[in-house]
């Protein structure tokens, strides 16, 4: 009990003091281990657990998907997707709100990054929406929440990380397929909220697009959209693993950028450098988080949590609500990668003992943490979206609330109706 108290007290104390999350995890883990083990073996244990934590073939997919996303971001894909979305839904009342959402969903799914989607789509759509009478805080709030759908719709790095944290209980392939319906539901829910607001505020309707223009915009965006089919289709059909698919995605994005003439050889050093920096941050978070996860097992925390919840709360519905509430709170102050790696070993045994499928729980967990990315005080996408829109975070909070409510409604729906998440994996036999 002393070790557990030391672990959490030091961890949250360091976070409160402003120490970066990865360092907070590593320092608190090391201090707690040294309570039980001598200095030299204790330090050696932490180093071993950090290195063996990333000694995983599936994790090779992360740097490749990061690089593919950077190539797509630099390759002019965002404008093509925005033009296609505007052709499809721009003529509806409040049409640019739907364009923002649909474009963020498509770009987020292709790039696998919520930050990239918020940056690429927000930088284009915010000014365009303002010129047609949409308030900047509304545009920013919609862009912030819509950008997170790419973390559910594959390919998604966080789903790969959850598969690792689950200890093989959930496969990457099953998680990729399972993310489609919940991700689309979140997008539709956001569009629904935008439609109500557009009707009340009488946002203007865009110009009707001809079938010829729709076809032209589809042709221009076709090869960008085809990346999803190549990557996910290849995994499902068994042509390559998720890691191999990530390498295919890099090659595809590179060829696409060259074909569009938006990426040249002189751009590659900066693209690779930015991808390397992002990968280094993610991998360091994984290293320290895996060391903390091992410490949880060493101290028996997952078993203690399982016994506590099952013995004190008899109703499974209340347990699921309690876990959701905990993850929503965690998401407000912790980045998604360490949250998945730290809390999956704690909560997964609980939900599995209650009959929840590990794949289902993975999607529920990711959606919980997606909501956290949009909320203060540490919401990464919140700050990125506000920065792109050139407004303060305080201005975004009020228009953000109805969109967060829509995301929470979808969260409750997929939590208690698992067929929404699992029917596609079952169709493909995953």
Coordinates of C-alpha atoms in Angstrom, one line a residue:
X1 CA 0.0 0.0 0.0
X2 CA 2.9 2.4 0.8
X3 CA 4.3 1.7 -2.7
X4 CA 1.0 2.4 -4.4
X5 CA 0.5 5.6 -2.5
X6 CA 4.1 6.7 -3.3
X7 CA 3.6 5.9 -7.0
X8 CA 0.4 8.0 -7.4
X9 CA 1.4 10.8 -5.0
X10 CA 4.7 11.3 -6.8
X11 CA 3.2 11.0 -10.3
X12 CA 0.3 13.5 -9.7
X13 CA 2.6 15.8 -7.7
X14 CA 5.1 16.0 -10.6
X15 CA 2.2 16.6 -13.1
X16 CA 0.9 19.4 -10.9
X17 CA 4.3 20.9 -10.7
X18 CA 4.5 21.0 -14.5
X19 CA 6.9 18.2 -15.2
X20 CA 6.2 16.7 -18.7
X21 CA 4.1 13.5 -18.6
X22 CA 6.8 11.1 -19.8
X23 CA 9.3 12.4 -17.1
X24 CA 6.6 12.2 -14.5
X25 CA 5.9 8.6 -15.3
X26 CA 9.6 7.6 -15.4
X27 CA 10.6 9.4 -12.2
X28 CA 7.6 8.2 -10.1
X29 CA 8.1 4.6 -11.4
X30 CA 11.8 4.7 -10.5
X31 CA 11.2 6.2 -7.0
X32 CA 8.6 3.6 -6.2
X33 CA 10.7 0.7 -7.4
X34 CA 13.6 1.9 -5.2
X35 CA 11.4 1.5 -2.2
X36 CA 11.5 -2.2 -2.7
X37 CA 14.7 -2.8 -4.6
X38 CA 18.3 -1.6 -4.0
X39 CA 19.6 1.2 -6.1
X40 CA 21.6 -0.6 -8.8
X41 CA 19.1 -3.4 -9.5
X42 CA 16.3 -1.0 -9.3
X43 CA 17.7 1.4 -11.9
X44 CA 18.6 -1.7 -14.0
X45 CA 15.0 -3.0 -13.8
X46 CA 13.6 0.4 -15.0
X47 CA 16.0 0.5 -17.9
X48 CA 15.2 -3.1 -18.9
X49 CA 11.4 -2.5 -18.7
X50 CA 11.7 0.6 -20.8
X51 CA 13.8 -1.1 -23.5
X52 CA 11.8 -4.3 -23.6
X53 CA 8.6 -2.3 -23.6
X54 CA 9.3 -1.0 -27.1
X55 CA 10.9 -4.3 -28.4
X56 CA 7.7 -5.1 -30.3
X57 CA 7.2 -5.7 -34.0
X58 CA 3.7 -4.0 -34.1
X59 CA 5.2 -0.8 -32.7
X60 CA 7.3 -0.5 -35.9
X61 CA 4.0 0.7 -37.5
X62 CA 4.0 3.9 -35.5
X63 CA 7.0 5.6 -37.1
X64 CA 5.8 4.6 -40.5
X65 CA 2.3 5.9 -40.0
X66 CA 3.7 9.1 -38.5
X67 CA 5.9 9.5 -41.7
X68 CA 2.9 8.7 -44.0
X69 CA 0.8 11.3 -42.2
X70 CA 3.5 13.9 -42.5
X71 CA 3.8 13.1 -46.2
X72 CA 0.1 13.4 -46.7
X73 CA -0.1 16.6 -44.7
X74 CA 2.6 18.2 -46.9
X75 CA 1.2 16.6 -50.1
X76 CA -1.8 18.9 -50.5
X77 CA -4.3 16.2 -49.6
X78 CA -6.3 18.5 -47.3
X79 CA -7.5 20.9 -50.0
X80 CA -8.6 18.0 -52.2
X81 CA -10.6 16.5 -49.4
X82 CA -12.1 19.8 -48.5
X83 CA -13.2 20.4 -52.1
X84 CA -14.8 17.0 -52.3
X85 CA -16.6 17.5 -49.0
X86 CA -17.9 20.9 -50.1
X87 CA -19.2 19.3 -53.4
X88 CA -21.0 16.6 -51.4
X89 CA -22.6 18.6 -48.5
X90 CA -21.7 22.3 -49.0
X91 CA -25.1 23.2 -50.5
X92 CA -27.0 22.2 -47.3
X93 CA -28.0 24.8 -44.8
X94 CA -24.9 25.5 -42.7
X95 CA -23.1 23.4 -45.3
X96 CA -19.6 24.6 -44.4
X97 CA -20.0 23.1 -40.9
X98 CA -20.6 19.7 -42.6
X99 CA -17.7 20.3 -44.9
X100 CA -15.4 20.9 -41.9
X101 CA -16.5 17.8 -40.2
X102 CA -16.4 15.5 -43.2
X103 CA -13.0 16.8 -44.3
X104 CA -11.6 16.3 -40.8
X105 CA -12.9 12.8 -40.7
X106 CA -11.4 11.9 -44.1
X107 CA -8.0 13.6 -43.5
X108 CA -7.8 12.3 -39.9
X109 CA -8.4 8.8 -41.1
X110 CA -5.8 9.1 -43.9
X111 CA -3.2 10.8 -41.8
X112 CA -3.9 8.9 -38.6
X113 CA -3.3 12.1 -36.6
X114 CA -5.8 14.3 -34.8
X115 CA -3.2 17.1 -34.6
X116 CA -2.5 16.9 -38.3
X117 CA -6.3 17.0 -39.1
X118 CA -6.9 20.0 -36.8
X119 CA -4.0 21.9 -38.3
X120 CA -4.6 21.1 -42.0
X121 CA -8.4 21.4 -42.0
X122 CA -8.6 24.2 -39.5
X123 CA -6.1 26.4 -41.3
X124 CA -8.2 26.3 -44.4
X125 CA -11.7 26.1 -43.1
X126 CA -11.7 28.7 -40.3
X127 CA -11.1 31.7 -42.6
X128 CA -13.5 30.3 -45.2
X129 CA -16.3 29.8 -42.7
X130 CA -15.7 33.2 -41.2
X131 CA -16.1 34.8 -44.6
X132 CA -19.5 33.2 -44.9
X133 CA -20.8 34.3 -41.5
X134 CA -19.7 31.5 -39.2
X135 CA -18.2 32.7 -35.9
X136 CA -14.5 31.7 -35.4
X137 CA -15.2 30.1 -32.0
X138 CA -17.9 27.9 -33.5
X139 CA -15.6 26.9 -36.4
X140 CA -12.8 26.1 -34.0
X141 CA -15.0 24.0 -31.7
X142 CA -16.3 22.0 -34.6
X143 CA -12.8 21.5 -36.0
X144 CA -11.4 20.4 -32.6
X145 CA -14.0 17.7 -32.0
X146 CA -14.2 16.5 -35.6
X147 CA -10.4 16.0 -35.8
X148 CA -10.5 13.3 -33.1
X149 CA -12.6 11.0 -35.3
X150 CA -9.3 10.0 -37.1
X151 CA -8.2 8.3 -34.0
X152 CA -11.1 5.9 -34.2
X153 CA -11.2 5.5 -38.0
X154 CA -8.1 3.5 -39.1
X155 CA -5.3 3.6 -39.6
X156 CA -4.8 4.8 -36.0
X157 CA -1.6 4.7 -33.9
X158 CA -3.4 4.7 -30.6
X159 CA -5.3 1.5 -31.6
X160 CA -1.9 -0.1 -32.2
X161 CA -0.8 1.0 -28.8
X162 CA -3.9 -0.4 -27.2
X163 CA -3.3 -3.7 -28.9
X164 CA 0.1 -3.8 -27.3
X165 CA -1.2 -2.8 -23.9
X166 CA -3.9 -5.5 -24.0
X167 CA -1.2 -8.2 -24.1
X168 CA -2.6 -9.7 -27.3
X169 CA -6.2 -9.8 -26.1
X170 CA -7.2 -7.5 -29.0
X171 CA -5.6 -7.7 -32.4
X172 CA -4.7 -4.6 -34.4
X173 CA -6.8 -5.9 -37.4
X174 CA -9.9 -6.3 -35.3
X175 CA -9.5 -2.9 -33.7
X176 CA -9.0 -1.2 -37.0
X177 CA -12.2 -2.7 -38.4
X178 CA -14.1 -2.0 -35.1
X179 CA -13.3 1.7 -35.2
X180 CA -15.2 2.5 -38.4
X181 CA -18.8 2.6 -37.1
X182 CA -18.1 4.4 -33.8
X183 CA -15.9 7.0 -35.7
X184 CA -18.6 7.6 -38.3
X185 CA -21.2 7.8 -35.6
X186 CA -19.2 10.5 -33.8
X187 CA -18.9 12.5 -37.1
X188 CA -22.7 12.2 -37.7
X189 CA -23.5 13.3 -34.2
X190 CA -21.3 16.4 -34.6
X191 CA -23.0 17.1 -37.9
X192 CA -26.4 16.8 -36.1
X193 CA -25.4 19.4 -33.5
X194 CA -24.0 21.6 -36.2
X195 CA -27.3 21.3 -38.1
X196 CA -29.3 22.4 -35.1
X197 CA -27.0 25.4 -34.5
X198 CA -27.0 26.3 -38.2
X199 CA -30.9 26.3 -38.2
X200 CA -31.1 28.4 -35.1
X201 CA -28.5 31.0 -36.2
X202 CA -29.7 30.9 -39.8
X203 CA -26.3 30.2 -41.3
X204 CA -26.3 30.6 -45.1
X205 CA -26.7 27.8 -47.6
X206 CA -23.8 27.2 -50.0
X207 CA -24.2 27.1 -53.8
X208 CA -25.5 23.9 -55.3
X209 CA -22.8 21.8 -56.9
X210 CA -23.3 20.2 -60.3
X211 CA -22.8 16.5 -60.8
X212 CA -20.0 17.3 -63.1
X213 CA -18.2 19.3 -60.3
X214 CA -18.8 16.5 -57.8
X215 CA -17.3 14.0 -60.2
X216 CA -14.3 16.3 -60.9
X217 CA -13.6 16.8 -57.2
X218 CA -14.0 13.0 -56.5
X219 CA -11.5 12.3 -59.3
X220 CA -9.0 14.7 -57.8
X221 CA -9.4 13.2 -54.3
X222 CA -9.7 9.6 -55.5
X223 CA -6.1 8.5 -55.0
X224 CA -6.0 10.1 -51.5
X225 CA -9.0 8.2 -50.5
X226 CA -7.6 5.0 -52.1
X227 CA -4.9 5.0 -49.4
X228 CA -7.6 3.9 -46.9
X229 CA -8.7 1.0 -49.1
X230 CA -5.1 -0.1 -49.8
X231 CA -4.0 0.0 -46.1
X232 CA -7.0 -1.4 -44.3
X233 CA -8.1 -3.6 -47.2
X234 CA -4.7 -5.2 -47.3
X235 CA -4.7 -5.9 -43.6
X236 CA -8.2 -7.4 -43.6
X237 CA -7.6 -9.6 -46.7
X238 CA -4.3 -10.8 -45.2
X239 CA -1.9 -9.4 -47.8
X240 CA 0.2 -7.8 -45.1
X241 CA 0.3 -7.1 -41.4
X242 CA -0.5 -3.7 -39.8
X243 CA 3.3 -3.0 -39.6
X244 CA 3.8 -3.9 -43.2
X245 CA 0.7 -1.8 -44.1
X246 CA 2.4 1.2 -42.5
X247 CA 5.4 0.8 -44.7
X248 CA 3.1 0.5 -47.7
X249 CA 1.3 3.7 -46.6
X250 CA 4.7 5.6 -46.6
X251 CA 5.5 4.4 -50.1
X252 CA 2.0 5.2 -51.3
X253 CA 2.1 8.7 -49.8
X254 CA 5.5 9.4 -51.3
X255 CA 4.4 8.4 -54.8
X256 CA 1.2 10.4 -54.4
X257 CA 3.1 13.5 -53.3
X258 CA 5.4 13.1 -56.3
X259 CA 2.5 12.6 -58.7
X260 CA 0.7 15.7 -57.3
X261 CA 4.1 17.6 -57.6
X262 CA 3.6 18.8 -54.0
X263 CA 6.6 17.0 -52.5
X264 CA 10.2 17.2 -53.9
X265 CA 13.4 15.7 -52.8
X266 CA 14.4 18.9 -51.1
X267 CA 11.3 18.6 -48.8
X268 CA 12.2 15.1 -47.6
X269 CA 14.9 16.0 -45.0
X270 CA 12.4 18.3 -43.1
X271 CA 9.6 15.8 -43.4
X272 CA 11.7 13.0 -42.1
X273 CA 13.1 15.2 -39.3
X274 CA 9.6 16.2 -38.1
X275 CA 8.5 12.6 -38.3
X276 CA 11.5 11.6 -36.3
X277 CA 10.8 14.1 -33.6
X278 CA 7.2 13.0 -33.3
X279 CA 8.2 9.4 -33.2
X280 CA 10.8 10.1 -30.5
X281 CA 8.2 11.7 -28.2
X282 CA 5.7 8.9 -28.7
X283 CA 8.3 6.2 -28.1
X284 CA 9.7 7.8 -25.0
X285 CA 6.1 8.0 -23.6
X286 CA 5.7 4.3 -24.4
X287 CA 9.0 3.4 -22.8
X288 CA 8.2 5.0 -19.5
X289 CA 4.5 3.9 -19.6
X290 CA 5.5 0.3 -20.1
X291 CA 7.8 0.5 -17.1
X292 CA 4.9 1.9 -15.0
X293 CA 2.6 -0.9 -16.3
X294 CA 5.2 -3.5 -15.2
X295 CA 5.2 -1.9 -11.8
X296 CA 1.4 -2.1 -11.6
X297 CA 1.7 -5.9 -12.2
X298 CA 4.6 -6.2 -9.8
X299 CA 2.5 -4.5 -7.1
X300 CA -0.7 -6.4 -8.0
X301 CA -2.7 -3.2 -8.7
X302 CA -4.8 -4.6 -11.6
X303 CA -6.0 -7.5 -9.3
X304 CA -6.6 -5.1 -6.4
X305 CA -8.7 -2.9 -8.7
X306 CA -10.6 -5.8 -10.1
X307 CA -11.4 -7.2 -6.6
X308 CA -12.3 -3.8 -5.3
X309 CA -14.8 -2.9 -8.1
X310 CA -16.4 -6.4 -8.2
X311 CA -16.8 -6.6 -4.4
X312 CA -18.0 -3.0 -3.8
X313 CA -20.2 -2.4 -6.9
X314 CA -22.5 -5.3 -7.8
X315 CA -24.1 -3.7 -10.9
X316 CA -22.1 -4.1 -14.1
X317 CA -23.7 -1.0 -15.6
X318 CA -22.5 1.1 -12.6
X319 CA -19.0 -0.3 -13.1
X320 CA -18.9 0.6 -16.8
X321 CA -20.2 4.1 -15.9
X322 CA -17.5 4.4 -13.2
X323 CA -14.8 3.3 -15.6
X324 CA -16.0 5.7 -18.3
X325 CA -16.1 8.6 -15.7
X326 CA -12.5 7.7 -14.6
X327 CA -11.2 7.7 -18.2
X328 CA -13.0 11.0 -19.0
X329 CA -11.3 12.6 -16.0
X330 CA -7.9 11.0 -16.9
X331 CA -8.2 12.3 -20.4
X332 CA -8.5 15.9 -19.1
X333 CA -4.9 15.9 -17.7
X334 CA -3.0 13.1 -19.4
X335 CA -2.1 12.5 -23.0
X336 CA -3.7 9.6 -24.9
X337 CA -0.6 7.3 -25.3
X338 CA 0.4 7.1 -21.6
X339 CA -3.2 6.9 -20.5
X340 CA -3.8 3.9 -22.8
X341 CA -0.7 2.1 -21.6
X342 CA -1.2 2.8 -17.9
X343 CA -5.0 2.2 -17.5
X344 CA -5.5 -0.7 -19.9
X345 CA -3.8 -3.2 -17.6
X346 CA -5.9 -1.8 -14.7
X347 CA -9.4 -1.8 -16.3
X348 CA -9.2 -4.5 -18.9
X349 CA -9.2 -7.4 -16.4
X350 CA -12.3 -5.8 -14.8
X351 CA -14.4 -5.4 -17.9
X352 CA -13.3 -8.8 -19.3
X353 CA -14.5 -10.5 -16.0
X354 CA -17.9 -8.8 -16.7
X355 CA -18.1 -10.1 -20.2
X356 CA -17.0 -7.1 -22.2
X357 CA -14.9 -7.9 -25.4
X358 CA -11.4 -6.5 -25.3
X359 CA -11.8 -5.0 -28.8
X360 CA -15.0 -3.3 -27.6
X361 CA -13.4 -1.9 -24.6
X362 CA -10.5 -0.6 -26.7
X363 CA -12.8 1.5 -28.8
X364 CA -14.7 2.7 -25.7
X365 CA -11.4 3.7 -24.0
X366 CA -10.1 5.5 -27.1
X367 CA -13.4 7.5 -27.5
X368 CA -13.2 8.5 -23.8
X369 CA -9.7 9.8 -24.3
X370 CA -10.6 11.5 -27.6
X371 CA -13.1 13.6 -25.5
X372 CA -10.2 14.4 -23.1
X373 CA -8.1 15.7 -26.0
X374 CA -10.8 18.4 -26.5
X375 CA -11.0 19.6 -22.9
X376 CA -8.8 21.7 -20.6
X377 CA -6.4 21.7 -18.9
X378 CA -4.2 19.5 -21.1
X379 CA -6.3 18.9 -24.1
X380 CA -3.8 18.9 -27.0
X381 CA -6.3 19.3 -29.8
X382 CA -8.1 22.1 -27.9
X383 CA -4.9 24.2 -27.8
X384 CA -4.0 23.3 -31.4
X385 CA -7.5 24.1 -32.7
X386 CA -7.7 27.4 -30.8
X387 CA -4.2 28.3 -32.0
X388 CA -5.0 27.6 -35.6
X389 CA -8.2 29.7 -35.3
X390 CA -6.1 32.5 -33.7
X391 CA -8.5 32.8 -30.7
X392 CA -8.1 32.1 -27.0
X393 CA -9.0 28.8 -25.4
X394 CA -11.6 30.6 -23.2
X395 CA -13.5 31.7 -26.4
X396 CA -13.8 28.1 -27.6
X397 CA -15.2 26.5 -24.4
X398 CA -18.8 27.6 -24.6
X399 CA -19.4 26.6 -28.3
X400 CA -17.5 23.4 -27.6
X401 CA -19.9 22.1 -25.0
X402 CA -22.8 20.9 -27.3
X403 CA -20.2 19.0 -29.5
X404 CA -18.7 17.4 -26.4
X405 CA -22.2 16.4 -25.3
X406 CA -22.8 14.7 -28.7
X407 CA -19.5 12.8 -28.3
X408 CA -20.5 11.6 -24.8
X409 CA -23.9 10.5 -26.1
X410 CA -22.1 8.3 -28.7
X411 CA -19.8 7.0 -26.0
X412 CA -22.8 5.9 -23.9
X413 CA -24.4 4.3 -26.9
X414 CA -21.3 2.2 -27.9
X415 CA -20.6 1.3 -24.3
X416 CA -23.9 -0.4 -23.7
X417 CA -24.6 -1.7 -27.2
X418 CA -21.5 -3.7 -28.1
X419 CA -22.9 -4.9 -31.5
X420 CA -22.4 -1.4 -32.8
X421 CA -18.7 -1.8 -32.4
X422 CA -18.3 -5.5 -33.0
X423 CA -20.5 -6.4 -35.9
X424 CA -18.0 -5.4 -38.6
X425 CA -15.1 -7.5 -37.0
X426 CA -17.5 -10.4 -36.8
X427 CA -18.4 -10.0 -40.5
X428 CA -14.7 -10.3 -41.4
X429 CA -14.2 -13.1 -38.9
X430 CA -11.8 -11.0 -36.7

